[in-house]
Structure formats: structure tokens, C-alpha cells
Amino acid sequence: MCRVVDLQQAVLAKNDGLAAALREDLARRGVTVVNLLSSPGSGKTALLECVLRRTTQRGVPVAALTADLATENDARRLARSGAPVKQVLTGGLCHLEADQVRAHLEGWLPEGTRVLFVENVGNLVCPASYDLGERLRVAMMSVTEGEDKPVKYPTAFGLANLVVLGKTDIAEAVGFGEAEFAASVERVNPGVEVLRTSSRTGEGVDTLLDRVLAVCDGDLPHQPPLAAQHRSAHPHDHGPDAGHVHDHGDGHPHSHGHVPVHDDPGPGAETARAAGVPVR
């Protein structure tokens, strides 16, 4: 068990160092990274296409990296927005890591880019453990995924600076319970803002972009209590799932409980306990 935990900590500590250096480097260049996480089929590519189009319409220099195990389908879709887009093929790896992001940005990211959206691999488990050098982490789900999704994936939603609910135009048709969903979000991430969005109607697209640009301008995003718990109570512990390292046959063992922490720590561990977030 000691070797497993040591391996986990070594893998994640290396990624954290690379992510911190990348965040500082991009900040010096005036670039803000937005890490967008969701499960497959949530509609994040469709929503991101709308956001990219609106961003270019506002005259804000924007670019996007989109990650998948295979195909360049999403890059072709996002490129319709007019923004520079690059596909990242992970070759079976179920998440992005900071060194991959840096490698794909070298020689590609246009000068003057203000916002870089990173569309992570469709997965709410593995990507939650890895800091990509982002300033804003957005966890997204659609109304077709069930009101209890946030409590089923507490690390992904518990570490989000912003939560996005998609496909709201069909919420009534699928019988989605927004009150139950809001309670699930509040349980794992007290105080986080939830944005209702629809790529069909355009609901929430401008608001989402406003939130991103506010962070670009220096506003401090919501600080999740779970991240504060990690920093203040267990700086070398990687969360409630610590001790479980997974190898998907790709040579990249990784944990699903790591907590990336940026900027101001926010509320402490007691807030996390009161919210029902596991504190070891």
C-alpha cells in the first residue's frame, strides 16, 4: 500500500509542478485557461462551439484544444466557430495531463490569445484529478444525466469553480428535477454558481462567457471547499479516493482523488465537513 500511495503522489506531484509552471507562463502571456469537464454526450462540444463563436463575435482572441481518444470530429465542429482549434488525440488515455497541454501549445497558440478553452476527454473520473494549468475549472452535465450526478462524481463537481447545466430546453420533457439537482450540487460544492445553458436556444451562452472574461480581468473565481480542505488539512493527501492508482494499460498510472488548488484557499476544512464533503 505504501508503494501504491507513493506512486500516486509522485505522478500527481509531477503533474502539479508542470501545471503550476504552465499557468504562470500563460499568465505572463495574458492567457487564461478554462478546463471544461463532462461525461460523454453532455453537449459540451455543441455548447463550446456556441461560446467560441460568441467570443470571436465580441472580438476577444480565443483558441481551443479539444481532446478525444480518437477522431478529429470535435475539432472540425469547433473550427466552424472561426476560432483556432487543435485536436489532441490521447491514444487511449482517459484524461489530459499538463505536459500534454504544454506540448500541444508549443508553436501553435496564436500570439495575443486571451482565452484558451480546453475540452477535456469525456469522463468525470480521471480528468478530475489533473490540474492542466487552468484558472477556471467548469464541470458540466446535461438534464438527461440525472439530478444526482454531482453526488455520484463528487471530485469532479466538488472541485469546480463553476457548474454548467446543459440542454435546459428539454428539461421539462425529460422530467428533470432542478431542485434536486441544485441540492446535489450544494452538497458537494457549497456556494458554487450553476448556469443554465442551451446550445439550441442560446440560453446562458453570454453569461458563461461573461464569467470567463471576468476571471481574465482578474476576478477570483469561486473557491471550492474541497480544494481548501486539501490545502489546509492534508497538503500531501490526494482526497477521499487516495490509495487507488489505476493503470489503463497506457503506462500512465493515476488516481481519481487528487485535488488541484489555485489562488486563495477560501473556506477551510470545517466548511467541507458541514457540506457533507468527505474529510479524512
mmCIF file of C-alpha atoms in Angstrom:
data_model
loop_
_atom_site.group_PDB
_atom_site.id
_atom_site.type_symbol
_atom_site.label_atom_id
_atom_site.label_comp_id
_atom_site.label_asym_id
_atom_site.label_seq_id
_atom_site.Cartn_x
_atom_site.Cartn_y
_atom_site.Cartn_z
ATOM 1 C CA MET A 1 0.000 0.000 0.000
ATOM 2 C CA CYS A 2 2.847 2.399 0.789
ATOM 3 C CA ARG A 3 4.317 1.869 -2.672
ATOM 4 C CA VAL A 4 0.930 2.478 -4.300
ATOM 5 C CA VAL A 5 0.386 5.714 -2.389
ATOM 6 C CA ASP A 6 3.956 6.858 -3.081
ATOM 7 C CA LEU A 7 3.478 6.190 -6.788
ATOM 8 C CA GLN A 8 0.206 8.099 -6.788
ATOM 9 C CA GLN A 9 1.739 11.073 -5.030
ATOM 10 C CA ALA A 10 4.768 11.089 -7.341
ATOM 11 C CA VAL A 11 2.627 11.052 -10.508
ATOM 12 C CA LEU A 12 0.318 13.801 -9.302
ATOM 13 C CA ALA A 13 3.064 15.906 -7.745
ATOM 14 C CA LYS A 14 4.928 15.920 -11.053
ATOM 15 C CA ASN A 15 1.775 16.984 -12.890
ATOM 16 C CA ASP A 16 1.086 19.708 -10.303
ATOM 17 C CA GLY A 17 4.537 21.177 -10.804
ATOM 18 C CA LEU A 18 4.161 21.194 -14.573
ATOM 19 C CA ALA A 19 0.667 22.705 -14.307
ATOM 20 C CA ALA A 20 1.823 25.489 -11.980
ATOM 21 C CA ALA A 21 4.668 26.382 -14.328
ATOM 22 C CA LEU A 22 2.314 26.361 -17.317
ATOM 23 C CA ARG A 23 -0.216 28.563 -15.512
ATOM 24 C CA GLU A 24 2.489 31.102 -14.659
ATOM 25 C CA ASP A 25 3.894 31.065 -18.191
ATOM 26 C CA LEU A 26 0.485 31.577 -19.795
ATOM 27 C CA ALA A 27 -0.425 34.272 -17.274
ATOM 28 C CA ARG A 28 2.670 36.224 -18.318
ATOM 29 C CA ARG A 29 1.398 35.992 -21.882
ATOM 30 C CA GLY A 30 -2.066 37.170 -20.839
ATOM 31 C CA VAL A 31 -3.749 33.801 -21.469
ATOM 32 C CA THR A 32 -6.445 32.376 -19.194
ATOM 33 C CA VAL A 33 -7.104 28.633 -19.439
ATOM 34 C CA VAL A 34 -10.591 27.199 -18.939
ATOM 35 C CA ASN A 35 -10.737 23.448 -18.263
ATOM 36 C CA LEU A 36 -14.115 22.047 -19.337
ATOM 37 C CA LEU A 37 -15.071 18.638 -17.901
ATOM 38 C CA SER A 38 -18.106 16.473 -18.537
ATOM 39 C CA SER A 39 -19.187 12.950 -19.341
ATOM 40 C CA PRO A 40 -19.689 11.845 -22.970
ATOM 41 C CA GLY A 41 -22.891 13.098 -24.564
ATOM 42 C CA SER A 42 -23.389 16.052 -22.226
ATOM 43 C CA GLY A 43 -23.398 18.502 -25.120
ATOM 44 C CA LYS A 44 -20.184 20.289 -24.152
ATOM 45 C CA THR A 45 -18.828 20.375 -27.714
ATOM 46 C CA ALA A 46 -22.038 21.969 -29.002
ATOM 47 C CA LEU A 47 -22.030 24.486 -26.164
ATOM 48 C CA LEU A 48 -18.333 25.242 -26.619
ATOM 49 C CA GLU A 49 -18.912 25.890 -30.310
ATOM 50 C CA CYS A 50 -21.543 28.485 -29.341
ATOM 51 C CA VAL A 51 -19.213 30.066 -26.770
ATOM 52 C CA LEU A 52 -16.298 30.219 -29.226
ATOM 53 C CA ARG A 53 -18.500 31.829 -31.873
ATOM 54 C CA ARG A 54 -19.782 34.407 -29.403
ATOM 55 C CA THR A 55 -16.250 35.112 -28.170
ATOM 56 C CA THR A 56 -14.967 35.795 -31.689
ATOM 57 C CA GLN A 57 -18.019 37.974 -32.367
ATOM 58 C CA ARG A 58 -17.087 40.076 -29.357
ATOM 59 C CA GLY A 59 -13.580 40.487 -30.744
ATOM 60 C CA VAL A 60 -11.881 38.531 -27.951
ATOM 61 C CA PRO A 61 -8.874 36.464 -29.144
ATOM 62 C CA VAL A 62 -9.745 32.860 -28.281
ATOM 63 C CA ALA A 63 -8.468 29.377 -29.076
ATOM 64 C CA ALA A 64 -9.396 25.822 -28.116
ATOM 65 C CA LEU A 65 -7.788 22.444 -27.546
ATOM 66 C CA THR A 66 -10.186 19.514 -27.727
ATOM 67 C CA ALA A 67 -9.237 16.040 -26.525
ATOM 68 C CA ASP A 68 -10.558 12.647 -27.550
ATOM 69 C CA LEU A 69 -9.254 9.106 -27.650
ATOM 70 C CA ALA A 70 -9.744 9.029 -31.431
ATOM 71 C CA THR A 71 -11.039 11.029 -34.453
ATOM 72 C CA GLU A 72 -10.809 14.751 -35.151
ATOM 73 C CA ASN A 73 -14.581 15.177 -35.304
ATOM 74 C CA ASP A 74 -14.801 17.663 -32.447
ATOM 75 C CA ALA A 75 -12.008 19.849 -33.817
ATOM 76 C CA ARG A 76 -13.818 20.103 -37.142
ATOM 77 C CA ARG A 77 -17.043 21.063 -35.354
ATOM 78 C CA LEU A 78 -15.387 23.679 -33.160
ATOM 79 C CA ALA A 79 -13.477 25.169 -36.085
ATOM 80 C CA ARG A 80 -16.811 26.265 -37.560
ATOM 81 C CA SER A 81 -16.802 28.991 -34.912
ATOM 82 C CA GLY A 82 -13.896 30.709 -36.638
ATOM 83 C CA ALA A 83 -11.574 30.250 -33.660
ATOM 84 C CA PRO A 84 -8.192 28.479 -33.910
ATOM 85 C CA VAL A 85 -8.732 24.874 -32.804
ATOM 86 C CA LYS A 86 -6.363 21.946 -32.317
ATOM 87 C CA GLN A 87 -7.273 18.311 -31.724
ATOM 88 C CA VAL A 88 -5.439 16.314 -29.054
ATOM 89 C CA LEU A 89 -5.601 12.551 -29.592
ATOM 90 C CA THR A 90 -4.803 10.751 -26.354
ATOM 91 C CA GLY A 91 -4.408 7.292 -27.866
ATOM 92 C CA GLY A 92 -6.451 5.623 -25.171
ATOM 93 C CA LEU A 93 -5.545 7.802 -22.188
ATOM 94 C CA CYS A 94 -8.767 8.778 -20.423
ATOM 95 C CA HIS A 95 -7.658 12.278 -19.391
ATOM 96 C CA LEU A 96 -5.340 15.130 -20.277
ATOM 97 C CA GLU A 97 -2.205 15.996 -18.320
ATOM 98 C CA ALA A 98 -0.345 19.277 -18.053
ATOM 99 C CA ASP A 99 2.636 18.141 -20.129
ATOM 100 C CA GLN A 100 0.324 17.174 -22.994
ATOM 101 C CA VAL A 101 -1.296 20.597 -22.940
ATOM 102 C CA ARG A 102 2.069 22.367 -22.983
ATOM 103 C CA ALA A 103 3.354 20.185 -25.815
ATOM 104 C CA HIS A 104 0.336 20.924 -27.986
ATOM 105 C CA LEU A 105 0.529 24.656 -27.325
ATOM 106 C CA GLU A 106 4.180 24.988 -28.338
ATOM 107 C CA GLY A 107 4.420 26.633 -31.727
ATOM 108 C CA TRP A 108 0.650 26.685 -32.157
ATOM 109 C CA LEU A 109 -1.081 29.030 -29.712
ATOM 110 C CA PRO A 110 -1.568 32.333 -31.577
ATOM 111 C CA GLU A 111 0.072 35.408 -30.085
ATOM 112 C CA GLY A 112 -2.405 37.648 -28.312
ATOM 113 C CA THR A 113 -4.748 34.813 -27.343
ATOM 114 C CA ARG A 114 -6.707 35.871 -24.292
ATOM 115 C CA VAL A 115 -8.758 32.749 -23.555
ATOM 116 C CA LEU A 116 -7.833 29.119 -24.146
ATOM 117 C CA PHE A 117 -10.621 26.599 -23.719
ATOM 118 C CA VAL A 118 -9.513 23.024 -23.077
ATOM 119 C CA GLU A 119 -12.244 20.492 -23.776
ATOM 120 C CA ASN A 120 -11.120 17.525 -21.700
ATOM 121 C CA VAL A 121 -11.751 13.886 -22.553
ATOM 122 C CA GLY A 122 -15.384 12.946 -21.914
ATOM 123 C CA ASN A 123 -15.038 11.427 -18.441
ATOM 124 C CA LEU A 124 -15.922 12.663 -14.952
ATOM 125 C CA VAL A 125 -13.476 10.421 -13.078
ATOM 126 C CA CYS A 126 -9.904 10.606 -14.353
ATOM 127 C CA PRO A 127 -9.790 14.251 -15.561
ATOM 128 C CA ALA A 128 -10.908 15.496 -12.138
ATOM 129 C CA SER A 129 -7.520 14.502 -10.706
ATOM 130 C CA TYR A 130 -5.341 16.523 -13.057
ATOM 131 C CA ASP A 131 -4.582 20.229 -12.980
ATOM 132 C CA LEU A 132 -3.970 21.485 -16.526
ATOM 133 C CA GLY A 133 -2.772 24.949 -15.591
ATOM 134 C CA GLU A 134 -6.310 26.323 -15.670
ATOM 135 C CA ARG A 135 -7.590 29.412 -13.915
ATOM 136 C CA LEU A 136 -11.195 28.291 -14.251
ATOM 137 C CA ARG A 137 -12.499 24.738 -13.985
ATOM 138 C CA VAL A 138 -16.022 24.140 -15.293
ATOM 139 C CA ALA A 139 -17.949 20.924 -14.616
ATOM 140 C CA MET A 140 -20.849 20.372 -16.985
ATOM 141 C CA MET A 141 -23.753 17.931 -17.148
ATOM 142 C CA SER A 142 -26.973 17.777 -19.126
ATOM 143 C CA VAL A 143 -30.555 17.388 -17.942
ATOM 144 C CA THR A 144 -30.602 13.857 -19.387
ATOM 145 C CA GLU A 145 -27.961 12.610 -16.940
ATOM 146 C CA GLY A 146 -29.932 12.625 -13.683
ATOM 147 C CA GLU A 147 -30.257 15.024 -10.779
ATOM 148 C CA ASP A 148 -27.819 13.084 -8.573
ATOM 149 C CA LYS A 149 -24.859 13.210 -10.958
ATOM 150 C CA PRO A 150 -22.890 15.667 -8.777
ATOM 151 C CA VAL A 151 -23.027 13.413 -5.699
ATOM 152 C CA LYS A 152 -22.068 10.407 -7.811
ATOM 153 C CA TYR A 153 -18.978 12.282 -9.027
ATOM 154 C CA PRO A 154 -18.099 14.450 -6.020
ATOM 155 C CA THR A 155 -14.490 15.132 -7.042
ATOM 156 C CA ALA A 156 -15.392 16.466 -10.490
ATOM 157 C CA PHE A 157 -18.218 18.689 -9.250
ATOM 158 C CA GLY A 158 -16.675 19.369 -5.844
ATOM 159 C CA LEU A 159 -13.589 20.969 -7.392
ATOM 160 C CA ALA A 160 -15.410 23.069 -9.991
ATOM 161 C CA ASN A 161 -15.222 26.849 -9.924
ATOM 162 C CA LEU A 162 -18.419 26.887 -11.955
ATOM 163 C CA VAL A 163 -21.103 24.281 -12.746
ATOM 164 C CA VAL A 164 -22.957 24.314 -16.062
ATOM 165 C CA LEU A 165 -26.271 22.580 -16.702
ATOM 166 C CA GLY A 166 -26.823 21.894 -20.408
ATOM 167 C CA LYS A 167 -29.745 21.043 -22.693
ATOM 168 C CA THR A 168 -32.149 23.007 -20.494
ATOM 169 C CA ASP A 169 -34.500 23.413 -23.461
ATOM 170 C CA ILE A 170 -35.588 19.783 -22.934
ATOM 171 C CA ALA A 171 -35.587 19.795 -19.119
ATOM 172 C CA GLU A 172 -39.369 19.690 -18.851
ATOM 173 C CA ALA A 173 -39.690 16.992 -21.497
ATOM 174 C CA VAL A 174 -37.341 14.633 -19.644
ATOM 175 C CA GLY A 175 -38.794 15.442 -16.215
ATOM 176 C CA PHE A 176 -35.578 16.900 -14.828
ATOM 177 C CA GLY A 177 -35.847 17.966 -11.203
ATOM 178 C CA GLU A 178 -33.867 21.183 -10.849
ATOM 179 C CA ALA A 179 -34.432 21.477 -7.104
ATOM 180 C CA GLU A 180 -32.966 18.019 -6.520
ATOM 181 C CA PHE A 181 -30.060 18.828 -8.832
ATOM 182 C CA ALA A 182 -29.352 22.102 -7.019
ATOM 183 C CA ALA A 183 -29.315 20.238 -3.699
ATOM 184 C CA SER A 184 -26.830 17.709 -5.102
ATOM 185 C CA VAL A 185 -24.514 20.480 -6.273
ATOM 186 C CA GLU A 186 -24.744 22.341 -2.969
ATOM 187 C CA ARG A 187 -23.924 19.180 -1.055
ATOM 188 C CA VAL A 188 -20.535 18.674 -2.767
ATOM 189 C CA ASN A 189 -19.661 22.308 -3.570
ATOM 190 C CA PRO A 190 -21.440 24.854 -1.354
ATOM 191 C CA GLY A 191 -21.879 28.258 -2.931
ATOM 192 C CA VAL A 192 -20.793 27.382 -6.460
ATOM 193 C CA GLU A 193 -22.775 29.105 -9.202
ATOM 194 C CA VAL A 194 -24.865 26.936 -11.520
ATOM 195 C CA LEU A 195 -25.510 28.263 -15.026
ATOM 196 C CA ARG A 196 -28.432 27.031 -17.116
ATOM 197 C CA THR A 197 -27.455 26.715 -20.771
ATOM 198 C CA SER A 198 -28.776 25.523 -24.090
ATOM 199 C CA SER A 199 -26.811 25.407 -27.314
ATOM 200 C CA ARG A 200 -30.121 25.327 -29.208
ATOM 201 C CA THR A 201 -31.709 28.426 -27.735
ATOM 202 C CA GLY A 202 -28.533 30.241 -26.720
ATOM 203 C CA GLU A 203 -29.603 30.409 -23.089
ATOM 204 C CA GLY A 204 -26.669 31.109 -20.802
ATOM 205 C CA VAL A 205 -24.016 31.383 -23.516
ATOM 206 C CA ASP A 206 -23.348 35.077 -22.935
ATOM 207 C CA THR A 207 -23.458 34.622 -19.171
ATOM 208 C CA LEU A 208 -20.901 31.829 -19.341
ATOM 209 C CA LEU A 209 -18.636 33.974 -21.483
ATOM 210 C CA ASP A 210 -19.075 36.888 -19.056
ATOM 211 C CA ARG A 211 -17.917 34.665 -16.190
ATOM 212 C CA VAL A 212 -14.851 33.575 -18.161
ATOM 213 C CA LEU A 213 -13.908 37.129 -19.129
ATOM 214 C CA ALA A 214 -14.313 38.294 -15.536
ATOM 215 C CA VAL A 215 -11.657 35.783 -14.489
ATOM 216 C CA CYS A 216 -9.482 37.015 -17.359
ATOM 217 C CA ASP A 217 -9.830 40.508 -15.916
ATOM 218 C CA GLY A 218 -8.623 39.367 -12.502
ATOM 219 C CA ASP A 219 -11.787 38.333 -10.673
ATOM 220 C CA LEU A 220 -11.214 35.443 -8.273
ATOM 221 C CA PRO A 221 -13.495 32.522 -9.150
ATOM 222 C CA HIS A 222 -15.448 30.550 -6.591
ATOM 223 C CA GLN A 223 -13.088 28.590 -4.329
ATOM 224 C CA PRO A 224 -14.450 25.066 -3.684
ATOM 225 C CA PRO A 225 -14.386 23.982 -0.028
ATOM 226 C CA LEU A 226 -12.974 20.624 -1.108
ATOM 227 C CA ALA A 227 -9.875 22.335 -2.516
ATOM 228 C CA ALA A 228 -9.478 24.334 0.687
ATOM 229 C CA GLN A 229 -9.736 21.157 2.739
ATOM 230 C CA HIS A 230 -6.925 19.621 0.732
ATOM 231 C CA ARG A 231 -4.627 22.589 1.162
ATOM 232 C CA SER A 232 -5.304 23.381 4.814
ATOM 233 C CA ALA A 233 -5.709 19.914 6.287
ATOM 234 C CA HIS A 234 -3.806 17.416 4.152
ATOM 235 C CA PRO A 235 -1.398 19.094 1.736
ATOM 236 C CA HIS A 236 0.122 15.724 0.783
ATOM 237 C CA ASP A 237 -3.067 13.702 0.730
ATOM 238 C CA HIS A 238 -4.939 13.320 -2.534
ATOM 239 C CA GLY A 239 -8.510 13.230 -1.331
ATOM 240 C CA PRO A 240 -11.146 10.679 -0.406
ATOM 241 C CA ASP A 241 -10.054 8.192 -3.072
ATOM 242 C CA ALA A 242 -6.362 8.235 -2.081
ATOM 243 C CA GLY A 243 -4.586 4.920 -2.260
ATOM 244 C CA HIS A 244 -6.251 3.859 -5.533
ATOM 245 C CA VAL A 245 -3.994 4.145 -8.540
ATOM 246 C CA HIS A 246 -5.399 2.984 -11.857
ATOM 247 C CA ASP A 247 -3.432 1.879 -14.897
ATOM 248 C CA HIS A 248 -5.408 1.657 -18.121
ATOM 249 C CA GLY A 249 -2.645 -0.162 -19.922
ATOM 250 C CA ASP A 250 -1.143 3.033 -21.274
ATOM 251 C CA GLY A 251 1.761 3.388 -18.877
ATOM 252 C CA HIS A 252 0.106 6.252 -17.010
ATOM 253 C CA PRO A 253 -0.992 5.200 -13.513
ATOM 254 C CA HIS A 254 -3.256 7.807 -11.977
ATOM 255 C CA SER A 255 -5.511 8.485 -9.061
ATOM 256 C CA HIS A 256 -9.085 9.717 -9.031
ATOM 257 C CA GLY A 257 -8.947 11.739 -5.837
ATOM 258 C CA HIS A 258 -6.342 14.444 -6.374
ATOM 259 C CA VAL A 259 -7.320 17.998 -5.587
ATOM 260 C CA PRO A 260 -5.653 20.776 -7.601
ATOM 261 C CA VAL A 261 -5.580 24.045 -5.682
ATOM 262 C CA HIS A 262 -5.092 27.527 -7.092
ATOM 263 C CA ASP A 263 -5.064 31.035 -5.690
ATOM 264 C CA ASP A 264 -6.844 31.917 -2.452
ATOM 265 C CA PRO A 265 -7.694 28.842 -0.377
ATOM 266 C CA GLY A 266 -11.206 30.013 0.506
ATOM 267 C CA PRO A 267 -13.156 28.362 3.354
ATOM 268 C CA GLY A 268 -11.475 25.671 5.446
ATOM 269 C CA ALA A 269 -11.993 22.020 6.175
ATOM 270 C CA GLU A 270 -14.861 22.621 8.588
ATOM 271 C CA THR A 271 -16.910 24.096 5.754
ATOM 272 C CA ALA A 272 -16.240 20.970 3.713
ATOM 273 C CA ARG A 273 -17.365 18.747 6.585
ATOM 274 C CA ALA A 274 -20.541 20.773 7.086
ATOM 275 C CA ALA A 275 -21.314 20.440 3.391
ATOM 276 C CA GLY A 276 -21.052 16.675 3.523
ATOM 277 C CA VAL A 277 -17.782 16.524 1.603
ATOM 278 C CA PRO A 278 -15.617 13.675 2.900
ATOM 279 C CA VAL A 279 -12.691 14.914 5.005
ATOM 280 C CA ARG A 280 -10.235 12.231 6.082
#
